[in-house]
mmCIF file of C-alpha atoms in Angstrom:
data_model
loop_
_atom_site.group_PDB
_atom_site.id
_atom_site.type_symbol
_atom_site.label_atom_id
_atom_site.label_comp_id
_atom_site.label_asym_id
_atom_site.label_seq_id
_atom_site.Cartn_x
_atom_site.Cartn_y
_atom_site.Cartn_z
ATOM 1 C CA UNK A 1 0.000 0.000 0.000
ATOM 2 C CA UNK A 2 1.382 3.405 -0.954
ATOM 3 C CA UNK A 3 1.451 6.352 1.435
ATOM 4 C CA UNK A 4 3.498 8.802 -0.653
ATOM 5 C CA UNK A 5 2.372 12.095 -2.255
ATOM 6 C CA UNK A 6 4.064 14.991 -4.008
ATOM 7 C CA UNK A 7 5.978 16.312 -7.010
ATOM 8 C CA UNK A 8 8.513 18.959 -5.967
ATOM 9 C CA UNK A 9 8.290 17.861 -2.357
ATOM 10 C CA UNK A 10 7.295 14.350 -1.338
ATOM 11 C CA UNK A 11 5.635 13.294 1.869
ATOM 12 C CA UNK A 12 5.403 9.780 3.291
ATOM 13 C CA UNK A 13 3.205 9.022 6.299
ATOM 14 C CA UNK A 14 3.667 5.908 8.419
ATOM 15 C CA UNK A 15 2.342 4.146 11.508
ATOM 16 C CA UNK A 16 -1.012 3.058 12.866
ATOM 17 C CA UNK A 17 -3.376 4.420 15.488
ATOM 18 C CA UNK A 18 -2.149 2.001 18.172
ATOM 19 C CA UNK A 19 1.392 1.315 16.938
ATOM 20 C CA UNK A 20 4.378 2.628 18.871
ATOM 21 C CA UNK A 21 4.429 5.842 16.843
ATOM 22 C CA UNK A 22 3.119 7.606 13.769
ATOM 23 C CA UNK A 23 5.047 10.035 11.622
ATOM 24 C CA UNK A 24 5.954 11.660 8.350
ATOM 25 C CA UNK A 25 8.998 12.114 6.134
ATOM 26 C CA UNK A 26 9.164 15.310 4.045
ATOM 27 C CA UNK A 27 11.601 15.286 1.121
ATOM 28 C CA UNK A 28 13.133 18.293 -0.686
ATOM 29 C CA UNK A 29 12.537 21.099 1.769
ATOM 30 C CA UNK A 30 14.968 24.001 1.368
ATOM 31 C CA UNK A 31 18.063 24.102 3.548
ATOM 32 C CA UNK A 32 18.455 26.942 6.045
ATOM 33 C CA UNK A 33 14.781 27.449 6.956
ATOM 34 C CA UNK A 34 14.118 28.320 10.598
ATOM 35 C CA UNK A 35 10.996 26.720 12.046
ATOM 36 C CA UNK A 36 8.907 28.308 14.792
ATOM 37 C CA UNK A 37 8.402 25.280 17.059
ATOM 38 C CA UNK A 38 5.878 27.139 19.237
ATOM 39 C CA UNK A 39 3.757 27.755 16.150
ATOM 40 C CA UNK A 40 3.996 24.072 15.243
ATOM 41 C CA UNK A 41 2.847 23.117 18.758
ATOM 42 C CA UNK A 42 -0.090 25.509 18.443
ATOM 43 C CA UNK A 43 -1.176 23.919 15.176
ATOM 44 C CA UNK A 44 -0.866 20.426 16.670
ATOM 45 C CA UNK A 45 -2.985 21.474 19.650
ATOM 46 C CA UNK A 46 -5.754 22.651 17.301
ATOM 47 C CA UNK A 47 -6.160 19.123 15.936
ATOM 48 C CA UNK A 48 -6.148 17.454 19.353
ATOM 49 C CA UNK A 49 -7.808 19.636 22.004
ATOM 50 C CA UNK A 50 -7.358 16.818 24.553
ATOM 51 C CA UNK A 51 -10.819 15.676 25.467
ATOM 52 C CA UNK A 52 -12.570 19.021 25.192
ATOM 53 C CA UNK A 53 -16.219 19.486 24.339
ATOM 54 C CA UNK A 54 -15.600 18.855 20.637
ATOM 55 C CA UNK A 55 -13.082 16.023 20.879
ATOM 56 C CA UNK A 56 -12.736 12.347 21.691
ATOM 57 C CA UNK A 57 -11.791 11.665 25.346
ATOM 58 C CA UNK A 58 -8.564 10.056 24.089
ATOM 59 C CA UNK A 59 -5.795 12.371 25.307
ATOM 60 C CA UNK A 60 -2.644 12.500 23.183
ATOM 61 C CA UNK A 61 -0.015 15.183 23.591
ATOM 62 C CA UNK A 62 0.894 15.035 19.883
ATOM 63 C CA UNK A 63 4.446 16.103 20.704
ATOM 64 C CA UNK A 64 6.471 15.954 17.496
ATOM 65 C CA UNK A 65 10.022 14.604 17.706
ATOM 66 C CA UNK A 66 12.084 15.793 14.743
ATOM 67 C CA UNK A 67 14.616 13.000 14.258
ATOM 68 C CA UNK A 68 16.320 14.105 11.041
ATOM 69 C CA UNK A 69 16.668 17.038 8.647
ATOM 70 C CA UNK A 70 16.868 19.747 11.338
ATOM 71 C CA UNK A 71 20.108 20.910 12.971
ATOM 72 C CA UNK A 72 21.114 23.986 14.958
ATOM 73 C CA UNK A 73 17.630 25.436 14.554
ATOM 74 C CA UNK A 74 17.469 25.167 10.758
ATOM 75 C CA UNK A 75 16.469 22.670 8.090
ATOM 76 C CA UNK A 76 19.414 20.876 6.518
ATOM 77 C CA UNK A 77 17.847 20.115 3.143
ATOM 78 C CA UNK A 78 17.863 16.382 3.848
ATOM 79 C CA UNK A 79 14.563 14.545 4.515
ATOM 80 C CA UNK A 80 12.783 16.032 7.524
ATOM 81 C CA UNK A 81 11.302 13.263 9.657
ATOM 82 C CA UNK A 82 8.900 13.882 12.527
ATOM 83 C CA UNK A 83 7.433 11.183 14.752
ATOM 84 C CA UNK A 84 4.625 11.295 17.319
ATOM 85 C CA UNK A 85 4.495 8.656 20.033
ATOM 86 C CA UNK A 86 1.176 6.909 20.713
ATOM 87 C CA UNK A 87 0.898 6.998 24.497
ATOM 88 C CA UNK A 88 -2.808 6.591 25.307
ATOM 89 C CA UNK A 89 -4.224 3.519 23.582
ATOM 90 C CA UNK A 90 -6.900 1.013 24.559
ATOM 91 C CA UNK A 91 -6.484 -1.733 22.015
ATOM 92 C CA UNK A 92 -8.939 -4.044 23.811
ATOM 93 C CA UNK A 93 -11.752 -1.653 22.841
ATOM 94 C CA UNK A 94 -11.199 -2.739 19.218
ATOM 95 C CA UNK A 95 -10.677 -6.513 19.523
ATOM 96 C CA UNK A 96 -14.043 -7.398 17.980
ATOM 97 C CA UNK A 97 -13.315 -5.416 14.800
ATOM 98 C CA UNK A 98 -10.966 -8.119 13.564
ATOM 99 C CA UNK A 99 -14.018 -10.122 12.509
ATOM 100 C CA UNK A 100 -16.986 -7.723 12.896
ATOM 101 C CA UNK A 101 -16.798 -4.651 10.683
ATOM 102 C CA UNK A 102 -18.012 -1.194 11.702
ATOM 103 C CA UNK A 103 -20.579 0.216 9.247
ATOM 104 C CA UNK A 104 -19.268 3.323 7.508
ATOM 105 C CA UNK A 105 -15.692 2.626 8.606
ATOM 106 C CA UNK A 106 -12.678 1.355 6.660
ATOM 107 C CA UNK A 107 -12.486 -1.998 8.486
ATOM 108 C CA UNK A 108 -13.937 -4.069 5.639
ATOM 109 C CA UNK A 109 -11.978 -2.343 2.882
ATOM 110 C CA UNK A 110 -8.675 -2.808 4.704
ATOM 111 C CA UNK A 111 -9.582 -6.453 5.446
ATOM 112 C CA UNK A 112 -10.074 -7.047 1.723
ATOM 113 C CA UNK A 113 -6.961 -5.093 0.723
ATOM 114 C CA UNK A 114 -4.655 -6.865 3.171
ATOM 115 C CA UNK A 115 -6.208 -10.311 3.112
ATOM 116 C CA UNK A 116 -7.071 -9.976 6.786
ATOM 117 C CA UNK A 117 -3.573 -8.885 7.805
ATOM 118 C CA UNK A 118 -4.473 -5.272 8.635
ATOM 119 C CA UNK A 119 -3.911 -3.672 12.031
ATOM 120 C CA UNK A 120 -7.534 -3.081 13.045
ATOM 121 C CA UNK A 121 -6.789 -1.430 16.425
ATOM 122 C CA UNK A 122 -8.224 2.071 16.455
ATOM 123 C CA UNK A 123 -8.663 1.937 12.692
ATOM 124 C CA UNK A 124 -4.983 1.132 12.117
ATOM 125 C CA UNK A 125 -3.363 3.034 9.261
ATOM 126 C CA UNK A 126 -6.711 4.467 8.144
ATOM 127 C CA UNK A 127 -7.387 6.170 11.467
ATOM 128 C CA UNK A 128 -7.889 9.905 11.737
ATOM 129 C CA UNK A 129 -4.922 9.718 14.117
ATOM 130 C CA UNK A 130 -2.722 9.681 10.999
ATOM 131 C CA UNK A 131 -3.764 13.267 10.308
ATOM 132 C CA UNK A 132 -1.504 14.399 13.188
ATOM 133 C CA UNK A 133 1.731 14.091 11.159
ATOM 134 C CA UNK A 134 -0.056 15.750 8.232
ATOM 135 C CA UNK A 135 -0.840 18.743 10.459
ATOM 136 C CA UNK A 136 2.846 18.857 11.415
ATOM 137 C CA UNK A 137 3.832 18.947 7.740
ATOM 138 C CA UNK A 138 1.179 21.569 7.060
ATOM 139 C CA UNK A 139 2.500 23.720 9.904
ATOM 140 C CA UNK A 140 5.961 23.605 8.316
ATOM 141 C CA UNK A 141 4.565 24.464 4.877
ATOM 142 C CA UNK A 142 2.468 27.323 6.304
ATOM 143 C CA UNK A 143 5.612 28.940 7.664
ATOM 144 C CA UNK A 144 7.421 28.565 4.346
ATOM 145 C CA UNK A 145 4.393 29.946 2.482
ATOM 146 C CA UNK A 146 4.133 32.919 4.825
ATOM 147 C CA UNK A 147 7.615 33.965 3.713
ATOM 148 C CA UNK A 148 6.171 34.178 0.182
ATOM 149 C CA UNK A 149 3.172 36.201 1.336
ATOM 150 C CA UNK A 150 0.759 33.254 1.091
ATOM 151 C CA UNK A 151 -1.639 32.561 3.983
ATOM 152 C CA UNK A 152 -4.121 29.761 4.650
ATOM 153 C CA UNK A 153 -7.177 29.722 6.913
ATOM 154 C CA UNK A 154 -10.673 28.279 7.202
ATOM 155 C CA UNK A 155 -13.925 28.257 9.109
ATOM 156 C CA UNK A 156 -16.707 25.809 9.889
ATOM 157 C CA UNK A 157 -19.266 26.427 7.150
ATOM 158 C CA UNK A 158 -21.924 24.101 8.568
ATOM 159 C CA UNK A 159 -22.683 21.495 11.208
ATOM 160 C CA UNK A 160 -25.549 19.251 10.099
ATOM 161 C CA UNK A 161 -28.138 21.735 8.751
ATOM 162 C CA UNK A 162 -26.875 24.772 10.717
ATOM 163 C CA UNK A 163 -25.005 27.048 8.294
ATOM 164 C CA UNK A 164 -22.392 29.759 8.769
ATOM 165 C CA UNK A 165 -21.673 32.382 6.086
ATOM 166 C CA UNK A 166 -19.183 32.066 3.219
ATOM 167 C CA UNK A 167 -15.961 33.911 2.435
ATOM 168 C CA UNK A 168 -16.451 37.047 0.367
ATOM 169 C CA UNK A 169 -14.348 38.189 -2.537
ATOM 170 C CA UNK A 170 -12.476 40.519 -0.181
ATOM 171 C CA UNK A 171 -11.175 37.856 2.230
ATOM 172 C CA UNK A 172 -7.668 38.778 3.387
ATOM 173 C CA UNK A 173 -4.755 36.911 4.910
ATOM 174 C CA UNK A 174 -4.922 38.600 8.302
ATOM 175 C CA UNK A 175 -8.525 37.501 8.790
ATOM 176 C CA UNK A 176 -7.595 33.953 7.796
ATOM 177 C CA UNK A 177 -4.781 33.849 10.339
ATOM 178 C CA UNK A 178 -7.089 35.215 13.042
ATOM 179 C CA UNK A 179 -9.528 32.374 12.332
ATOM 180 C CA UNK A 180 -6.752 29.830 12.962
ATOM 181 C CA UNK A 181 -6.537 31.105 16.539
ATOM 182 C CA UNK A 182 -10.176 30.211 17.300
ATOM 183 C CA UNK A 183 -11.178 26.813 18.713
ATOM 184 C CA UNK A 184 -14.478 26.929 16.807
ATOM 185 C CA UNK A 185 -13.837 29.281 13.875
ATOM 186 C CA UNK A 186 -16.975 30.939 12.515
ATOM 187 C CA UNK A 187 -17.744 34.010 10.442
ATOM 188 C CA UNK A 188 -21.056 34.462 12.256
ATOM 189 C CA UNK A 189 -20.429 33.902 15.969
ATOM 190 C CA UNK A 190 -24.184 33.659 16.572
ATOM 191 C CA UNK A 191 -24.119 30.220 14.952
ATOM 192 C CA UNK A 192 -21.896 28.753 17.677
ATOM 193 C CA UNK A 193 -24.617 27.910 20.191
ATOM 194 C CA UNK A 194 -26.972 26.105 17.757
ATOM 195 C CA UNK A 195 -23.995 24.182 16.344
ATOM 196 C CA UNK A 196 -22.757 23.287 19.814
ATOM 197 C CA UNK A 197 -26.251 22.073 20.746
ATOM 198 C CA UNK A 198 -26.652 19.849 17.705
ATOM 199 C CA UNK A 199 -23.284 18.207 18.451
ATOM 200 C CA UNK A 200 -24.219 17.720 22.124
ATOM 201 C CA UNK A 201 -27.607 16.244 21.168
ATOM 202 C CA UNK A 202 -25.947 13.736 18.840
ATOM 203 C CA UNK A 203 -23.498 12.757 21.595
ATOM 204 C CA UNK A 204 -26.318 12.218 24.094
ATOM 205 C CA UNK A 205 -28.115 10.023 21.567
ATOM 206 C CA UNK A 206 -24.995 7.924 20.934
ATOM 207 C CA UNK A 207 -24.904 9.246 17.395
ATOM 208 C CA UNK A 208 -22.788 11.671 15.341
ATOM 209 C CA UNK A 209 -23.131 14.571 12.903
ATOM 210 C CA UNK A 210 -21.060 15.868 9.995
ATOM 211 C CA UNK A 211 -20.612 19.237 8.358
ATOM 212 C CA UNK A 212 -18.586 21.333 5.948
ATOM 213 C CA UNK A 213 -15.393 23.405 6.138
ATOM 214 C CA UNK A 214 -14.560 26.348 3.869
ATOM 215 C CA UNK A 215 -10.869 27.088 3.320
ATOM 216 C CA UNK A 216 -9.122 29.959 1.552
ATOM 217 C CA UNK A 217 -5.589 30.680 0.362
ATOM 218 C CA UNK A 218 -4.588 34.317 -0.141
ATOM 219 C CA UNK A 219 -1.473 35.883 -1.638
ATOM 220 C CA UNK A 220 -0.971 33.219 -4.301
ATOM 221 C CA UNK A 221 0.126 34.764 -7.581
ATOM 222 C CA UNK A 222 -1.698 34.088 -10.833
ATOM 223 C CA UNK A 223 -0.392 31.569 -13.345
ATOM 224 C CA UNK A 224 0.221 28.696 -10.903
ATOM 225 C CA UNK A 225 -0.890 25.222 -11.980
ATOM 226 C CA UNK A 226 -1.195 23.329 -15.240
ATOM 227 C CA UNK A 227 -4.209 22.448 -17.382
ATOM 228 C CA UNK A 228 -5.723 18.997 -16.943
ATOM 229 C CA UNK A 229 -3.667 16.582 -14.814
ATOM 230 C CA UNK A 230 -1.662 19.066 -12.756
ATOM 231 C CA UNK A 231 -4.356 21.688 -12.253
ATOM 232 C CA UNK A 232 -4.638 23.491 -8.934
ATOM 233 C CA UNK A 233 -7.991 21.761 -8.379
ATOM 234 C CA UNK A 234 -6.747 18.248 -9.170
ATOM 235 C CA UNK A 235 -3.665 18.539 -6.950
ATOM 236 C CA UNK A 236 -5.619 19.999 -4.054
ATOM 237 C CA UNK A 237 -8.424 17.468 -4.451
ATOM 238 C CA UNK A 238 -5.984 14.541 -4.459
ATOM 239 C CA UNK A 239 -4.845 15.528 -0.970
ATOM 240 C CA UNK A 240 -8.230 16.649 0.332
ATOM 241 C CA UNK A 241 -9.794 13.301 -0.542
ATOM 242 C CA UNK A 242 -6.935 11.623 1.332
ATOM 243 C CA UNK A 243 -8.244 13.051 4.611
ATOM 244 C CA UNK A 244 -10.436 10.475 6.393
ATOM 245 C CA UNK A 245 -14.154 11.425 6.379
ATOM 246 C CA UNK A 246 -13.902 13.862 3.429
ATOM 247 C CA UNK A 247 -16.615 12.826 0.932
ATOM 248 C CA UNK A 248 -16.954 15.934 -1.217
ATOM 249 C CA UNK A 249 -14.894 18.864 -2.497
ATOM 250 C CA UNK A 250 -16.175 22.033 -4.220
ATOM 251 C CA UNK A 251 -14.187 24.972 -5.565
ATOM 252 C CA UNK A 252 -15.731 28.427 -5.420
ATOM 253 C CA UNK A 253 -19.506 28.111 -5.662
ATOM 254 C CA UNK A 254 -19.125 24.485 -6.772
ATOM 255 C CA UNK A 255 -22.434 22.798 -7.493
ATOM 256 C CA UNK A 256 -24.257 26.122 -7.321
ATOM 257 C CA UNK A 257 -22.594 27.042 -10.616
ATOM 258 C CA UNK A 258 -24.626 24.334 -12.333
ATOM 259 C CA UNK A 259 -27.804 26.255 -11.466
ATOM 260 C CA UNK A 260 -26.556 29.601 -12.785
ATOM 261 C CA UNK A 261 -26.461 31.137 -16.214
ATOM 262 C CA UNK A 262 -23.066 31.957 -17.653
ATOM 263 C CA UNK A 263 -23.717 35.651 -17.102
ATOM 264 C CA UNK A 264 -24.141 34.919 -13.387
ATOM 265 C CA UNK A 265 -21.357 32.376 -12.958
ATOM 266 C CA UNK A 266 -18.619 34.261 -14.823
ATOM 267 C CA UNK A 267 -16.338 36.475 -12.756
ATOM 268 C CA UNK A 268 -15.999 39.856 -14.546
ATOM 269 C CA UNK A 269 -12.457 41.271 -14.817
ATOM 270 C CA UNK A 270 -11.411 44.773 -13.816
ATOM 271 C CA UNK A 271 -8.272 46.736 -13.001
ATOM 272 C CA UNK A 272 -7.732 47.593 -9.341
ATOM 273 C CA UNK A 273 -4.589 49.419 -8.207
ATOM 274 C CA UNK A 274 -2.973 48.457 -11.497
ATOM 275 C CA UNK A 275 -3.721 44.740 -11.083
ATOM 276 C CA UNK A 276 -6.214 42.516 -12.898
ATOM 277 C CA UNK A 277 -8.811 41.217 -10.433
ATOM 278 C CA UNK A 278 -12.346 39.848 -10.648
ATOM 279 C CA UNK A 279 -15.417 41.521 -9.146
ATOM 280 C CA UNK A 280 -16.719 38.176 -7.891
ATOM 281 C CA UNK A 281 -14.964 34.895 -7.095
ATOM 282 C CA UNK A 282 -17.528 32.276 -8.061
ATOM 283 C CA UNK A 283 -14.801 30.084 -9.573
ATOM 284 C CA UNK A 284 -12.673 30.105 -6.440
ATOM 285 C CA UNK A 285 -9.617 31.827 -7.878
ATOM 286 C CA UNK A 286 -8.963 29.105 -10.470
ATOM 287 C CA UNK A 287 -9.716 29.157 -14.213
ATOM 288 C CA UNK A 288 -8.678 26.359 -16.542
ATOM 289 C CA UNK A 289 -6.820 24.745 -13.656
ATOM 290 C CA UNK A 290 -4.588 27.824 -13.223
ATOM 291 C CA UNK A 291 -4.626 30.371 -10.385
ATOM 292 C CA UNK A 292 -5.890 33.844 -11.269
ATOM 293 C CA UNK A 293 -4.384 35.721 -8.333
ATOM 294 C CA UNK A 294 -7.733 35.893 -6.545
ATOM 295 C CA UNK A 295 -8.105 33.947 -3.279
ATOM 296 C CA UNK A 296 -8.248 30.179 -3.777
ATOM 297 C CA UNK A 297 -11.522 29.168 -2.106
ATOM 298 C CA UNK A 298 -12.931 25.666 -1.672
ATOM 299 C CA UNK A 299 -15.061 23.720 0.755
ATOM 300 C CA UNK A 300 -15.164 20.091 1.825
ATOM 301 C CA UNK A 301 -17.925 17.840 3.122
ATOM 302 C CA UNK A 302 -17.070 15.861 6.275
ATOM 303 C CA UNK A 303 -19.283 12.856 6.868
ATOM 304 C CA UNK A 304 -20.609 11.969 10.340
ATOM 305 C CA UNK A 305 -18.135 10.007 12.455
ATOM 306 C CA UNK A 306 -18.568 6.319 11.580
ATOM 307 C CA UNK A 307 -17.923 5.003 15.099
ATOM 308 C CA UNK A 308 -21.186 5.604 16.954
ATOM 309 C CA UNK A 309 -22.639 4.039 20.096
ATOM 310 C CA UNK A 310 -26.027 3.096 18.668
ATOM 311 C CA UNK A 311 -26.563 -0.593 17.872
ATOM 312 C CA UNK A 312 -26.034 -1.342 14.170
ATOM 313 C CA UNK A 313 -26.239 -4.274 11.797
ATOM 314 C CA UNK A 314 -23.001 -5.910 10.668
ATOM 315 C CA UNK A 315 -21.498 -9.304 9.825
ATOM 316 C CA UNK A 316 -19.076 -11.723 11.459
ATOM 317 C CA UNK A 317 -16.580 -12.630 8.753
ATOM 318 C CA UNK A 318 -15.463 -15.804 10.581
ATOM 319 C CA UNK A 319 -18.857 -17.340 11.327
ATOM 320 C CA UNK A 320 -20.387 -15.946 8.096
ATOM 321 C CA UNK A 321 -23.396 -14.747 10.078
ATOM 322 C CA UNK A 322 -25.268 -11.486 10.395
ATOM 323 C CA UNK A 323 -24.776 -9.872 13.783
ATOM 324 C CA UNK A 324 -25.473 -6.795 15.877
ATOM 325 C CA UNK A 325 -22.683 -4.382 16.769
ATOM 326 C CA UNK A 326 -22.572 -1.889 19.622
ATOM 327 C CA UNK A 327 -19.315 0.048 19.654
ATOM 328 C CA UNK A 328 -17.484 0.842 22.877
ATOM 329 C CA UNK A 329 -14.470 3.089 23.418
ATOM 330 C CA UNK A 330 -13.732 6.796 22.902
ATOM 331 C CA UNK A 331 -15.036 8.494 19.775
ATOM 332 C CA UNK A 332 -15.929 11.958 18.482
ATOM 333 C CA UNK A 333 -19.581 12.828 18.012
ATOM 334 C CA UNK A 334 -18.472 15.380 15.390
ATOM 335 C CA UNK A 335 -15.089 15.303 13.669
ATOM 336 C CA UNK A 336 -15.552 18.631 11.863
ATOM 337 C CA UNK A 337 -13.956 20.847 14.534
ATOM 338 C CA UNK A 338 -10.793 18.746 14.680
ATOM 339 C CA UNK A 339 -10.682 18.469 10.881
ATOM 340 C CA UNK A 340 -10.326 22.242 10.380
ATOM 341 C CA UNK A 341 -6.512 22.356 10.866
ATOM 342 C CA UNK A 342 -6.158 19.177 8.809
ATOM 343 C CA UNK A 343 -7.867 20.768 5.811
ATOM 344 C CA UNK A 344 -5.663 23.829 6.168
ATOM 345 C CA UNK A 345 -2.603 21.578 6.401
ATOM 346 C CA UNK A 346 -3.253 19.692 3.168
ATOM 347 C CA UNK A 347 -4.040 22.981 1.404
ATOM 348 C CA UNK A 348 -0.692 24.391 2.560
ATOM 349 C CA UNK A 349 1.147 21.247 1.473
ATOM 350 C CA UNK A 350 -0.427 21.238 -1.984
ATOM 351 C CA UNK A 351 0.186 24.957 -2.596
ATOM 352 C CA UNK A 352 3.770 24.756 -1.337
ATOM 353 C CA UNK A 353 4.382 21.809 -3.667
ATOM 354 C CA UNK A 354 3.489 24.128 -6.576
ATOM 355 C CA UNK A 355 5.787 26.909 -5.356
ATOM 356 C CA UNK A 356 8.824 24.890 -4.238
#
């Protein structure tokens, strides 16, 4: 099974949810880059708020150990490898999943792929735990992008049927960075309480809810990307769909464009301060697969967490019988909040891969 992505840089993730450690190797970073380790810790903490209201009770420090490629406070140009120790596992909570598959989870697919040799504990290599090293890589790429004037940020666009606003054409980098400092980033703060309630209700019912995240990239020059196979959309989408629970990706207005006339969907050009800009950004800053210089804007759909506490129908692969499954353990009732920094991370990785 491959776990490698990238053109100008390459990333390789490794480990399983309950293995000794998880980690990532990043190839072809520039030599001499200074990394703000406090900023990296802040990004890691966003993904794992340690048993807070919007997180699984599993507490992991997500302390990254850089074991190669960093010396005397600077990158060396050799592969940068970061590992994260798994220190709070309860493998016994997952023993039944060797033969009884969780509906909506990757258990069955990995069983088929590996011939039954997969590590099923905590979801193994397919667990959302593997997004921790991706956030580390994204934190590194964010710092390198910031030096080029490129910034990445996002907000929760919806939880279940409760909707926040959407980024306007005038979204700026400072506002994006301010959003990254919020635990529950919203454009309309009045939507917090109804979203919090719908998550709490799902938790009390032993169920889960999903939602959407809108992400933007500002400061990216026009002319980045290639038509067809190396378009900005295709490269971003290839990473976004690698994030567990992502089931949909839309750029700009996405599916709404299919309901518009061309006169409504097109983004009219104009000169502003000597630069070519568009009055609207329905196409998300990308035309023909190439950046226009407008903010890159996209949103992703996050499905409800598959591991829920309600009784469900499943099968026992050994006995070849239908069975009932009631999951135990520690699970999120809504993964959307913790997915926000992950989406930003993969966006930063993909954009940096273009610019490296």
